Amino acid sequence: MKSNLQTDNEFRELWIEIWSRKWFIFLTSLIVVICAVFYALSLPNIYKSEALLAPVEENNHSSGGLASQFGGLAAIAGINLSNSGADKLTLTLEVLKSRAFLVEFLNENNFKPIIMAANGWNMSTNTIKYNRDIYDLDSKTWQREIKAPKKAEPSDLEVFEFFIKENLSINKDKETGLVLLSVKHFSPYVAKEIVDKLILAINKKRKQDDIAEANKSIEYLRIALKETVVVDMQKIFYQLIEQQEQTKMLASVREQYVLKVIDPAIIAENKHGPKRAVFCILALLFGVIFSLVVVMLRFFYSKHSN
């Protein structure tokens, strides 16, 4: 009973101490919030552009029949007759996220400064702001000071890792198979440009790969055709060659070869981030909790000291 009374008294004294320090708690929280507001306002807006994509449907009826009959023979020639649309989409997305593809894409389009050195966007002039400590736009030279083995100009690996982490997002819906490709950047125009060019680049890349693979298979099949005198085998080779020629023809005429745009990317009008209101609310909570902890520590320290 005595212990309960002591506990009740301690809680009462603690509450009195907290109430007596209410101005300290208020001012501390206010200072933290004001600092958070100024910091949040200093952060540049980030915009996101996204496109909804669907895998291009393949007519696998003829190739499916060939696969059941000549799958083993086709495999020797390096021909995958049983390649389903799902497998093709999976491969395409892996290529899209691969280091080799993205490094080549970013370098070809000279996106390295825009990705690594941009720190804002001027809405009135529609120009990118660059961090002068990293990149000088006038001389087009890299200025960052960094320890070896890294250099002033970011390496391809650095750019790839930064782009994957900060800018690019690829999400596939498991039920529908649709793909949402999105890019974040300080400029909504740059974000849209990158999305559009990525779609064109991955379709072009997969088209070139399939044409090259078909040419290699046709070359092998024609050599094998010349070396055989068995009529049935010759018929098989002719069918396989015809199938590869169809692959080349489809690749040549289709602009959207593997990924078809369902909902194209647009220039975002509203910012995606930062979430300034959420940041300030969290700062307020931190300020209140921090000041309460200080008051409680002082209270228990003085009580035990006495």
XYZ file of C-alpha atoms in Angstrom:
306
model
C 0.000 0.000 0.000
C 2.832 2.317 0.896
C 4.606 1.483 -2.353
C 1.480 2.357 -4.349
C 1.206 5.679 -2.549
C 4.843 6.446 -3.330
C 4.291 5.616 -6.976
C 1.201 7.839 -7.108
C 3.132 10.651 -5.470
C 5.984 10.282 -7.955
C 3.588 10.461 -10.899
C 1.919 13.501 -9.378
C 5.276 15.196 -8.824
C 6.387 14.284 -12.349
C 3.222 15.767 -13.826
C 3.716 18.931 -11.776
C 7.319 19.109 -13.016
C 6.231 18.665 -16.637
C 3.545 21.325 -16.255
C 6.002 23.712 -14.656
C 8.350 23.174 -17.606
C 5.625 23.625 -20.210
C 7.288 26.720 -21.689
C 10.555 24.857 -22.072
C 8.715 22.035 -23.868
C 6.799 24.511 -26.032
C 9.833 26.593 -26.988
C 12.005 23.540 -27.684
C 9.323 22.022 -29.901
C 8.789 25.369 -31.634
C 12.498 25.771 -32.396
C 12.692 22.240 -33.800
C 9.611 22.834 -35.978
C 10.910 26.184 -37.263
C 14.237 24.577 -38.196
C 12.363 21.732 -39.875
C 10.178 24.168 -41.844
C 13.192 26.109 -43.123
C 14.954 22.884 -44.039
C 11.870 21.461 -45.763
C 11.401 24.663 -47.766
C 15.034 24.486 -48.894
C 14.489 21.056 -50.438
C 13.780 21.149 -54.197
C 10.608 19.632 -55.584
C 10.818 16.196 -57.163
C 8.519 15.196 -60.014
C 7.618 11.747 -61.266
C 6.651 10.687 -64.766
C 5.311 7.214 -65.447
C 4.056 5.082 -68.309
C 1.878 1.984 -68.220
C 3.165 -0.759 -70.509
C 1.841 -4.100 -71.693
C 3.813 -7.007 -73.143
C 3.251 -7.433 -76.872
C 1.241 -10.589 -77.458
C 2.907 -13.202 -79.625
C 1.182 -15.589 -81.997
C 2.828 -18.778 -80.771
C 0.527 -21.241 -82.558
C 2.948 -22.134 -85.346
C 6.063 -21.987 -83.222
C 4.325 -24.050 -80.543
C 3.686 -26.800 -83.074
C 7.286 -26.708 -84.202
C 8.468 -26.823 -80.606
C 6.572 -30.042 -79.928
C 8.026 -31.677 -83.032
C 11.527 -30.291 -83.396
C 12.343 -28.725 -80.030
C 15.530 -30.728 -79.543
C 16.823 -30.020 -83.019
C 16.000 -26.330 -82.702
C 17.863 -26.140 -79.406
C 21.017 -27.357 -81.161
C 20.678 -24.427 -83.564
C 20.177 -22.033 -80.651
C 16.473 -21.516 -81.441
C 14.019 -21.226 -78.554
C 10.686 -22.228 -80.084
C 8.907 -22.506 -76.745
C 9.643 -18.934 -75.648
C 6.383 -17.745 -74.061
C 5.226 -14.153 -73.730
C 5.764 -14.293 -69.965
C 9.364 -15.485 -70.409
C 9.981 -12.766 -72.986
C 8.601 -10.086 -70.644
C 10.725 -11.347 -67.744
C 13.852 -11.248 -69.901
C 12.963 -7.774 -71.182
C 12.529 -6.365 -67.664
C 15.813 -7.902 -66.539
C 17.579 -6.319 -69.526
C 15.867 -3.005 -68.736
C 17.282 -3.084 -65.184
C 20.693 -4.422 -66.174
C 23.911 -2.471 -65.698
C 25.061 -2.986 -69.292
C 21.849 -1.634 -70.815
C 21.397 1.344 -68.473
C 25.044 2.434 -68.636
C 24.904 2.428 -72.435
C 21.544 4.239 -72.387
C 22.658 6.980 -69.971
C 25.934 7.558 -71.823
C 24.341 7.639 -75.281
C 21.843 10.287 -74.154
C 24.399 12.236 -72.076
C 22.241 11.922 -68.961
C 25.167 11.620 -66.539
C 25.291 15.342 -65.508
C 21.485 15.539 -65.287
C 21.404 12.509 -62.991
C 24.500 13.077 -60.848
C 24.905 16.867 -60.641
C 21.398 18.345 -60.859
C 20.048 19.826 -57.627
C 16.933 21.677 -58.774
C 14.802 23.044 -61.578
C 13.911 26.609 -62.572
C 10.226 26.507 -63.461
C 10.108 29.940 -65.122
C 12.990 29.221 -67.529
C 12.607 25.420 -67.620
C 16.308 24.928 -66.938
C 18.154 22.481 -64.730
C 20.089 23.793 -61.730
C 23.473 22.147 -61.213
C 25.638 21.828 -58.142
C 28.736 23.819 -59.127
C 30.832 21.879 -56.641
C 30.108 18.765 -58.702
C 29.727 19.948 -62.296
C 30.511 23.178 -64.154
C 27.911 23.649 -66.868
C 29.839 26.373 -68.735
C 33.015 24.344 -69.200
C 31.172 21.008 -69.023
C 33.743 19.638 -66.593
C 33.369 17.658 -63.376
C 34.511 19.520 -60.258
C 33.757 17.241 -57.334
C 36.479 16.536 -54.806
C 36.528 12.887 -53.848
C 39.002 10.368 -52.512
C 40.703 7.803 -54.743
C 40.020 5.428 -56.379
C 36.967 7.472 -57.381
C 37.500 10.366 -59.778
C 35.944 13.780 -60.300
C 33.720 12.372 -63.031
C 31.413 9.669 -61.656
C 32.104 6.210 -63.003
C 29.553 4.246 -64.988
C 28.959 2.037 -61.952
C 28.297 5.061 -59.702
C 25.806 6.519 -62.161
C 24.048 3.171 -62.594
C 23.697 2.574 -58.848
C 22.479 6.137 -58.214
C 19.973 5.995 -61.086
C 18.557 2.647 -59.947
C 18.230 3.840 -56.335
C 17.042 7.443 -56.765
C 15.370 7.752 -60.163
C 14.141 4.543 -61.763
C 11.233 2.377 -60.655
C 9.860 -0.679 -62.505
C 6.820 -2.478 -61.100
C 5.099 -5.456 -62.691
C 1.540 -6.401 -61.754
C 1.580 -10.152 -61.113
C -2.094 -10.575 -62.016
C -2.351 -8.496 -65.200
C 1.277 -8.599 -66.364
C 1.190 -4.837 -66.926
C 4.357 -2.886 -66.190
C 4.549 0.569 -64.601
C 7.770 2.336 -65.580
C 8.445 5.549 -63.659
C 11.302 8.026 -63.328
C 11.758 10.742 -60.697
C 13.688 13.954 -61.274
C 13.815 17.613 -60.273
C 12.469 18.510 -63.720
C 9.162 16.991 -64.880
C 10.332 17.453 -68.473
C 13.495 15.434 -67.883
C 11.526 12.724 -66.075
C 9.166 12.345 -69.050
C 12.040 12.432 -71.544
C 13.871 9.622 -69.769
C 10.738 7.449 -69.593
C 10.000 7.928 -73.307
C 13.584 7.242 -74.351
C 13.834 4.191 -72.094
C 10.798 2.632 -73.779
C 12.229 3.302 -77.234
C 15.664 2.008 -76.212
C 14.498 -1.270 -74.665
C 12.273 -2.051 -77.663
C 15.158 -1.299 -80.013
C 17.585 -3.375 -77.934
C 15.341 -6.447 -77.793
C 14.555 -6.075 -81.508
C 18.261 -5.997 -82.407
C 18.992 -8.970 -80.145
C 16.241 -11.092 -81.686
C 17.257 -10.204 -85.251
C 20.894 -11.039 -84.506
C 19.878 -14.324 -82.882
C 17.603 -15.184 -85.834
C 20.377 -14.436 -88.347
C 22.775 -16.671 -86.451
C 20.210 -19.481 -86.337
C 19.403 -19.123 -90.051
C 23.096 -19.282 -90.909
C 23.486 -22.516 -88.947
C 20.311 -24.042 -90.429
C 21.375 -23.266 -94.004
C 24.723 -24.953 -93.443
C 22.955 -27.974 -91.941
C 20.513 -27.989 -94.874
C 23.350 -28.251 -97.386
C 24.951 -31.107 -95.477
C 21.872 -33.362 -95.308
C 20.359 -35.433 -98.118
C 17.414 -36.727 -96.086
C 14.243 -35.164 -97.502
C 12.375 -35.184 -94.172
C 15.264 -33.397 -92.462
C 15.375 -30.829 -95.250
C 11.668 -30.093 -94.701
C 12.321 -29.582 -90.997
C 15.181 -27.183 -91.693
C 13.051 -25.221 -94.163
C 10.291 -24.848 -91.544
C 12.770 -23.696 -88.908
C 14.320 -21.201 -91.323
C 10.846 -19.898 -92.189
C 10.067 -19.427 -88.496
C 13.260 -17.412 -87.986
C 12.519 -15.296 -91.065
C 9.108 -14.510 -89.547
C 10.842 -13.417 -86.350
C 13.052 -11.049 -88.353
C 10.097 -9.666 -90.295
C 8.042 -8.967 -87.158
C 11.029 -7.324 -85.495
C 11.561 -5.092 -88.517
C 7.966 -3.842 -88.790
C 7.075 -3.484 -85.096
C 8.107 -0.221 -83.474
C 6.822 -1.326 -80.060
C 8.439 -4.730 -80.290
C 8.205 -6.140 -76.752
C 6.554 -3.399 -74.671
C 3.470 -1.577 -75.903
C 2.501 1.774 -74.368
C -0.994 1.667 -72.846
C -0.848 4.975 -70.986
C 2.036 7.235 -72.096
C 4.147 9.380 -69.802
C 3.063 12.993 -69.330
C 4.696 16.092 -67.868
C 3.763 16.095 -64.189
C 2.012 19.231 -62.924
C 2.154 18.348 -59.236
C 5.255 17.461 -57.277
C 5.853 13.914 -56.078
C 7.980 14.989 -53.140
C 9.307 15.936 -50.702
C 6.440 15.465 -48.227
C 7.075 18.699 -46.343
C 3.952 18.551 -44.144
C 4.774 15.012 -42.996
C 8.370 16.036 -42.328
C 7.257 18.984 -40.166
C 4.763 16.851 -38.212
C 7.491 14.303 -37.475
C 9.782 17.138 -36.405
C 7.085 18.403 -34.018
C 6.703 14.945 -32.493
C 10.468 14.676 -32.133
C 10.634 18.093 -30.447
C 7.887 17.230 -27.952
C 9.324 13.802 -27.121
C 12.875 15.142 -26.838
C 11.865 17.960 -24.471
C 9.744 15.577 -22.361
C 12.664 13.163 -22.054
C 14.941 16.024 -20.928
C 12.416 17.145 -18.292
C 11.928 13.586 -17.008
C 15.660 12.886 -16.826
C 16.235 16.100 -14.874
C 13.348 15.216 -12.549
C 14.556 11.690 -11.734
C 18.187 12.793 -11.474
C 17.365 15.541 -8.966
C 15.047 13.220 -7.023
C 17.638 10.467 -6.681
C 20.332 13.015 -5.845
C 18.209 14.283 -2.955
